[in-house]
PDB file of C-alpha atoms in Angstrom:
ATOM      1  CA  UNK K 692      17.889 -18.385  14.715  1.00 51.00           C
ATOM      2  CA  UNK K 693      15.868 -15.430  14.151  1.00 58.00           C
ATOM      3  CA  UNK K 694      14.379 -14.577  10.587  1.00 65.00           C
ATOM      4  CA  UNK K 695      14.282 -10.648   9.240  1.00 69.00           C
ATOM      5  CA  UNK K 696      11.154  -9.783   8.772  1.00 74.00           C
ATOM      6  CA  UNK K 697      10.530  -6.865   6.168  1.00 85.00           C
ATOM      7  CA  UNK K 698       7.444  -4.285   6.799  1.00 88.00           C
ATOM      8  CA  UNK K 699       6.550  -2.316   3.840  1.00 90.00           C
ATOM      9  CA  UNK K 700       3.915   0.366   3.856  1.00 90.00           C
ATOM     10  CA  UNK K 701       1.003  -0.079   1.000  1.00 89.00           C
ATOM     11  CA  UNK K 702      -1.204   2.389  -0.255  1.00 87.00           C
ATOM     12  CA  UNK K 703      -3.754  -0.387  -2.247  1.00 84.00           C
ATOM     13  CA  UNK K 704      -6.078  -2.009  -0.709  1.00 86.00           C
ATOM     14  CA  UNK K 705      -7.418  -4.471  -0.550  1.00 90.00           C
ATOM     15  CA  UNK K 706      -4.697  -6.444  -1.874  1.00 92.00           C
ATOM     16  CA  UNK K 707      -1.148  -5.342  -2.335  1.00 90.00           C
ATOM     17  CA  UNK K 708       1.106  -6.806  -5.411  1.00 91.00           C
ATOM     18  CA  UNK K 709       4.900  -6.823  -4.855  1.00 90.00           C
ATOM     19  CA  UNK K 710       7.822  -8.559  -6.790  1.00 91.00           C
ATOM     20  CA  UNK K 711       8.732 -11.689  -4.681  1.00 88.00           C
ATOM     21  CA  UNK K 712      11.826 -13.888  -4.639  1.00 83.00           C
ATOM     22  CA  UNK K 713      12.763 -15.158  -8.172  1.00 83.00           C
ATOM     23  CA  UNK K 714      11.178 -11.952 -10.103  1.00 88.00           C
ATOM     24  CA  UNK K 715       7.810 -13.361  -9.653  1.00 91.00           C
ATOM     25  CA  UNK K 716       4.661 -11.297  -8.849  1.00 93.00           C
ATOM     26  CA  UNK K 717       2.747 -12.275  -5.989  1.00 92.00           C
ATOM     27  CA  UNK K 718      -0.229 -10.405  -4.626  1.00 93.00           C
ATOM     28  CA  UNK K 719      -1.114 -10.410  -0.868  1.00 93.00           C
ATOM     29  CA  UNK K 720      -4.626  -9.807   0.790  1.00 94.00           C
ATOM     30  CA  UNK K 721      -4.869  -7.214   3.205  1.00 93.00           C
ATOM     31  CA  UNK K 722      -7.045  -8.311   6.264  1.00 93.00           C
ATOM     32  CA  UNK K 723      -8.279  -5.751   9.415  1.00 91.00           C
ATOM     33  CA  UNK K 724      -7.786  -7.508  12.705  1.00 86.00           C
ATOM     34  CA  UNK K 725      -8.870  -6.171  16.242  1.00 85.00           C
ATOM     35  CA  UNK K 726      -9.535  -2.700  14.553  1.00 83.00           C
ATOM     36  CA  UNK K 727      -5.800  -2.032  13.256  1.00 87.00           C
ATOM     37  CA  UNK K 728      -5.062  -1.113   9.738  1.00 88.00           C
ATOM     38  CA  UNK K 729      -5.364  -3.686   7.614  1.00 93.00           C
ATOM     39  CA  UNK K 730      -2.309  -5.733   6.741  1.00 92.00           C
ATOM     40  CA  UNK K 731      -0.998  -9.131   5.327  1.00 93.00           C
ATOM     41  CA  UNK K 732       2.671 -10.893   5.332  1.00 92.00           C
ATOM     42  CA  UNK K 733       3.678 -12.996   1.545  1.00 91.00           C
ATOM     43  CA  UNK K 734       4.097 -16.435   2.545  1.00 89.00           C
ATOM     44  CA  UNK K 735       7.144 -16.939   0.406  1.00 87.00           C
ATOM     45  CA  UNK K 736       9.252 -13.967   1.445  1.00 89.00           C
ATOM     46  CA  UNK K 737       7.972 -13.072   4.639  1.00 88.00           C
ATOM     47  CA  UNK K 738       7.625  -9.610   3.866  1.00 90.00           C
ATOM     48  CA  UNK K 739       4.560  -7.782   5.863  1.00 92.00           C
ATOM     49  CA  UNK K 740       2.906  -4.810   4.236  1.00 93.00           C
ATOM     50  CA  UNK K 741       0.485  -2.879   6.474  1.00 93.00           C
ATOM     51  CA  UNK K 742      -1.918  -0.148   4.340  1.00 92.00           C
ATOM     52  CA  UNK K 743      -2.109   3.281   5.433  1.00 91.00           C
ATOM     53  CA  UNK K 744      -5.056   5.347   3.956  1.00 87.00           C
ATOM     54  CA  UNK K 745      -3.011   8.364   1.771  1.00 85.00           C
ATOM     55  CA  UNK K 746      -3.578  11.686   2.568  1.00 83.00           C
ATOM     56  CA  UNK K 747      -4.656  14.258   0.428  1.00 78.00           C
ATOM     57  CA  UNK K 748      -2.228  16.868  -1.399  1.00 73.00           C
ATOM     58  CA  UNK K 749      -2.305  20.221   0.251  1.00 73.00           C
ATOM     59  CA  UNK K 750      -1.664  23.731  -1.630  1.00 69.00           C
ATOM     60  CA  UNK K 751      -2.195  21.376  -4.949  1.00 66.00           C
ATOM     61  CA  UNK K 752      -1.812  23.947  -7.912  1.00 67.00           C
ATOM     62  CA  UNK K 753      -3.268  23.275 -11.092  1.00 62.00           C
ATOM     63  CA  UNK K 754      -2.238  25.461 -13.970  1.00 64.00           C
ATOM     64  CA  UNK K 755      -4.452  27.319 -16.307  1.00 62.00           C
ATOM     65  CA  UNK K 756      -4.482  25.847 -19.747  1.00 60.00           C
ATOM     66  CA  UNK K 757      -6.109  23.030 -21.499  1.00 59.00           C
ATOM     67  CA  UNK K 758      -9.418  20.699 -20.079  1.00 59.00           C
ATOM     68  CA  UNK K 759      -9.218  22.602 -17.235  1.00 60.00           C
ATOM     69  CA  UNK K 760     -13.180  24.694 -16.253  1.00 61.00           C
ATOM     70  CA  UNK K 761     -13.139  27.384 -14.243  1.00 59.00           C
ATOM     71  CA  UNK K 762     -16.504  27.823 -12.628  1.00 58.00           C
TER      72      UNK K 762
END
């Protein structure tokens, strides 16, 4: 019988916090293997989370106003 086997992608590294089975909080270390991403698998779920690095925002627009400097 084959088990299902969840992959979730994580922005944190290097450890990734998820809610588990049961409502509990378990936090899983990331490792790099062989020069891949880094990722890790929870031990009591069996869910796999593999960390991609997150890109930054294009065309971000920041309004004038407030705590905002304008050099």
């Amino acid at each position: 019988m084959s088990e299902k086997i969840t992959v979730r992608t994580v922005y944190d590294f290097p450890v990734a916090a998820h809610l588990c089975d049961g409502g509990t909080v378990r936090y899983v270390k990331l490792v790099r293997r062989s020069g891949q991403q880094p990722e890790g698998t929870c031990q009591q779920c069996k869910t796999s989370f593999q960390y991609r690095k997150p890109k930054p925002a294009k065309n971000a627009r920041h309004p004038d106003g407030e705590g905002i400097v304008h050099f």
